[in-house]
């Protein structure tokens, strides 16, 4: 297995600088990071990749049974760390990829130096006092809509996820990334994402962790970031002054600045 081919790995930046691995969320690919990559590549070595079933990852690697759990994505991330012989890497995961990083770090803490969780949600469904932002009926409706008309769903949901209605170019960019994803793969990935519950895995993280949330976010609403921070000992929560679920699009400068400060800070 060549992880560079399987996950369409690309490395940019400075070879002997600290390594930052950027992992994209559901429906996207590594291109979602282009604004942040531009800001960070002059200081760090940046590792970009596509999850199997997304972007330009090897389609032959796709298996709907294997990728029905986030553990398999976490295993792929560890394969990339091993295949590239990465050391002291700071893992940055957006949305569901944040939980992939949590799982990978819990399984093998030595694989990373630090974690950055960007708009994470360990569980999207409300459960007792925990408010994930959605009822089970909401999620079922979302999945039904996605499965019946993925391209139409992509166009409709992109503006909600991107936020910032005064900046329609952001939702258009997000919709384009969704539409590049194979619908069959997206349907499986969506169920894996929105039905996952990783609340019990957060306390297993022993690494320095930065949590970045947005001031307004429909997908990971206010309170979710605080919950994640309360469960990961010693973690730091920063609220970015932006709206939507994708600060790497809506606020790339402040997102990159927080990442860079954390990478350069004490371990």
mmCIF file of N, CA and C in Angstrom, residues 131-176:
data_model
loop_
_atom_site.group_PDB
_atom_site.id
_atom_site.type_symbol
_atom_site.label_atom_id
_atom_site.label_comp_id
_atom_site.label_asym_id
_atom_site.label_seq_id
_atom_site.Cartn_x
_atom_site.Cartn_y
_atom_site.Cartn_z
ATOM 1 N N UNK A 131 -26.248 18.905 24.165
ATOM 2 C CA UNK A 131 -26.915 19.528 23.025
ATOM 3 C C UNK A 131 -25.984 19.504 21.817
ATOM 4 N N UNK A 132 -26.217 18.538 20.934
ATOM 5 C CA UNK A 132 -25.410 18.455 19.722
ATOM 6 C C UNK A 132 -25.923 19.333 18.597
ATOM 7 N N UNK A 133 -27.156 19.808 18.741
ATOM 8 C CA UNK A 133 -27.712 20.718 17.746
ATOM 9 C C UNK A 133 -28.805 20.125 16.889
ATOM 10 N N UNK A 134 -28.972 18.789 16.921
ATOM 11 C CA UNK A 134 -29.952 18.131 16.066
ATOM 12 C C UNK A 134 -30.698 17.059 16.851
ATOM 13 N N UNK A 135 -31.953 16.835 16.489
ATOM 14 C CA UNK A 135 -32.660 15.658 16.983
ATOM 15 C C UNK A 135 -32.341 14.483 16.058
ATOM 16 N N UNK A 136 -32.672 13.281 16.489
ATOM 17 C CA UNK A 136 -32.469 12.127 15.613
ATOM 18 C C UNK A 136 -33.325 12.257 14.358
ATOM 19 N N UNK A 137 -34.519 12.824 14.504
ATOM 20 C CA UNK A 137 -35.379 13.030 13.336
ATOM 21 C C UNK A 137 -34.745 14.012 12.359
ATOM 22 N N UNK A 138 -34.089 15.057 12.879
ATOM 23 C CA UNK A 138 -33.386 16.013 12.014
ATOM 24 C C UNK A 138 -32.325 15.297 11.183
ATOM 25 N N UNK A 139 -31.540 14.462 11.847
ATOM 26 C CA UNK A 139 -30.453 13.755 11.157
ATOM 27 C C UNK A 139 -31.015 12.773 10.140
ATOM 28 N N UNK A 140 -32.082 12.068 10.508
ATOM 29 C CA UNK A 140 -32.696 11.131 9.557
ATOM 30 C C UNK A 140 -33.194 11.876 8.317
ATOM 31 N N UNK A 141 -33.808 13.041 8.519
ATOM 32 C CA UNK A 141 -34.283 13.837 7.381
ATOM 33 C C UNK A 141 -33.118 14.292 6.518
ATOM 34 N N UNK A 142 -32.044 14.730 7.165
ATOM 35 C CA UNK A 142 -30.857 15.174 6.427
ATOM 36 C C UNK A 142 -30.297 14.042 5.573
ATOM 37 N N UNK A 143 -30.177 12.849 6.176
ATOM 38 C CA UNK A 143 -29.624 11.712 5.446
ATOM 39 C C UNK A 143 -30.547 11.264 4.324
ATOM 40 N N UNK A 144 -31.849 11.294 4.561
ATOM 41 C CA UNK A 144 -32.797 10.921 3.510
ATOM 42 C C UNK A 144 -32.688 11.881 2.321
ATOM 43 N N UNK A 145 -32.580 13.172 2.612
ATOM 44 C CA UNK A 145 -32.456 14.170 1.553
ATOM 45 C C UNK A 145 -31.170 13.978 0.779
ATOM 46 N N UNK A 146 -30.099 13.725 1.480
ATOM 47 C CA UNK A 146 -28.800 13.517 0.839
ATOM 48 C C UNK A 146 -28.833 12.293 -0.063
ATOM 49 N N UNK A 147 -29.433 11.221 0.433
ATOM 50 C CA UNK A 147 -29.434 9.968 -0.319
ATOM 51 C C UNK A 147 -30.366 10.004 -1.524
ATOM 52 N N UNK A 148 -31.404 10.820 -1.462
ATOM 53 C CA UNK A 148 -32.344 10.864 -2.586
ATOM 54 C C UNK A 148 -31.866 11.773 -3.708
ATOM 55 N N UNK A 149 -31.086 12.816 -3.363
ATOM 56 C CA UNK A 149 -30.621 13.757 -4.375
ATOM 57 C C UNK A 149 -29.364 14.440 -3.863
ATOM 58 N N UNK A 150 -28.230 13.768 -3.984
ATOM 59 C CA UNK A 150 -27.007 14.278 -3.370
ATOM 60 C C UNK A 150 -26.586 15.628 -3.943
ATOM 61 N N UNK A 151 -26.637 15.778 -5.242
ATOM 62 C CA UNK A 151 -26.196 17.037 -5.844
ATOM 63 C C UNK A 151 -27.114 18.189 -5.446
ATOM 64 N N UNK A 152 -28.413 17.930 -5.442
ATOM 65 C CA UNK A 152 -29.345 18.960 -5.009
ATOM 66 C C UNK A 152 -29.153 19.308 -3.542
ATOM 67 N N UNK A 153 -28.944 18.285 -2.720
ATOM 68 C CA UNK A 153 -28.682 18.509 -1.296
ATOM 69 C C UNK A 153 -27.421 19.345 -1.107
ATOM 70 N N UNK A 154 -26.391 19.046 -1.886
ATOM 71 C CA UNK A 154 -25.126 19.764 -1.767
ATOM 72 C C UNK A 154 -25.304 21.250 -2.003
ATOM 73 N N UNK A 155 -26.050 21.584 -3.041
ATOM 74 C CA UNK A 155 -26.287 23.002 -3.348
ATOM 75 C C UNK A 155 -27.115 23.665 -2.253
ATOM 76 N N UNK A 156 -28.089 22.943 -1.726
ATOM 77 C CA UNK A 156 -28.988 23.530 -0.741
ATOM 78 C C UNK A 156 -28.312 23.713 0.617
ATOM 79 N N UNK A 157 -27.488 22.756 1.023
ATOM 80 C CA UNK A 157 -26.910 22.778 2.365
ATOM 81 C C UNK A 157 -25.656 23.640 2.455
ATOM 82 N N UNK A 158 -25.002 23.888 1.325
ATOM 83 C CA UNK A 158 -23.714 24.581 1.347
ATOM 84 C C UNK A 158 -23.811 25.957 2.001
ATOM 85 N N UNK A 159 -24.886 26.692 1.712
ATOM 86 C CA UNK A 159 -25.009 28.033 2.286
ATOM 87 C C UNK A 159 -25.215 27.968 3.792
ATOM 88 N N UNK A 160 -25.908 26.936 4.275
ATOM 89 C CA UNK A 160 -26.112 26.770 5.715
ATOM 90 C C UNK A 160 -24.800 26.458 6.411
ATOM 91 N N UNK A 161 -24.003 25.571 5.817
ATOM 92 C CA UNK A 161 -22.744 25.182 6.423
ATOM 93 C C UNK A 161 -21.730 26.318 6.370
ATOM 94 N N UNK A 162 -21.660 27.003 5.235
ATOM 95 C CA UNK A 162 -20.678 28.079 5.077
ATOM 96 C C UNK A 162 -21.035 29.304 5.899
ATOM 97 N N UNK A 163 -22.347 29.549 6.125
ATOM 98 C CA UNK A 163 -22.749 30.774 6.794
ATOM 99 C C UNK A 163 -22.393 31.974 5.925
ATOM 100 N N UNK A 164 -22.227 33.130 6.527
ATOM 101 C CA UNK A 164 -21.784 34.327 5.806
ATOM 102 C C UNK A 164 -22.591 34.568 4.528
ATOM 103 N N UNK A 165 -23.925 34.773 4.627
ATOM 104 C CA UNK A 165 -24.741 34.965 3.423
ATOM 105 C C UNK A 165 -24.328 36.167 2.584
ATOM 106 N N UNK A 166 -23.645 37.121 3.214
ATOM 107 C CA UNK A 166 -23.168 38.289 2.475
ATOM 108 C C UNK A 166 -21.943 37.972 1.633
ATOM 109 N N UNK A 167 -21.421 36.752 1.757
ATOM 110 C CA UNK A 167 -20.256 36.314 0.979
ATOM 111 C C UNK A 167 -20.619 35.020 0.241
ATOM 112 N N UNK A 168 -21.458 35.082 -0.780
ATOM 113 C CA UNK A 168 -21.956 33.882 -1.461
ATOM 114 C C UNK A 168 -20.853 33.064 -2.114
ATOM 115 N N UNK A 169 -19.710 33.665 -2.363
ATOM 116 C CA UNK A 169 -18.610 32.914 -2.977
ATOM 117 C C UNK A 169 -18.121 31.786 -2.072
ATOM 118 N N UNK A 170 -18.313 31.930 -0.754
ATOM 119 C CA UNK A 170 -17.881 30.875 0.163
ATOM 120 C C UNK A 170 -18.769 29.639 0.039
ATOM 121 N N UNK A 171 -20.082 29.847 0.006
ATOM 122 C CA UNK A 171 -20.981 28.705 -0.146
ATOM 123 C C UNK A 171 -20.847 28.086 -1.520
ATOM 124 N N UNK A 172 -20.547 28.887 -2.529
ATOM 125 C CA UNK A 172 -20.340 28.342 -3.868
ATOM 126 C C UNK A 172 -19.103 27.451 -3.903
ATOM 127 N N UNK A 173 -18.038 27.895 -3.247
ATOM 128 C CA UNK A 173 -16.828 27.075 -3.201
ATOM 129 C C UNK A 173 -17.083 25.772 -2.472
ATOM 130 N N UNK A 174 -17.824 25.848 -1.367
ATOM 131 C CA UNK A 174 -18.136 24.640 -0.608
ATOM 132 C C UNK A 174 -19.013 23.701 -1.418
ATOM 133 N N UNK A 175 -20.007 24.242 -2.108
ATOM 134 C CA UNK A 175 -20.884 23.412 -2.936
ATOM 135 C C UNK A 175 -20.099 22.703 -4.027
ATOM 136 N N UNK A 176 -19.125 23.382 -4.597
ATOM 137 C CA UNK A 176 -18.311 22.766 -5.641
ATOM 138 C C UNK A 176 -17.509 21.590 -5.105
#
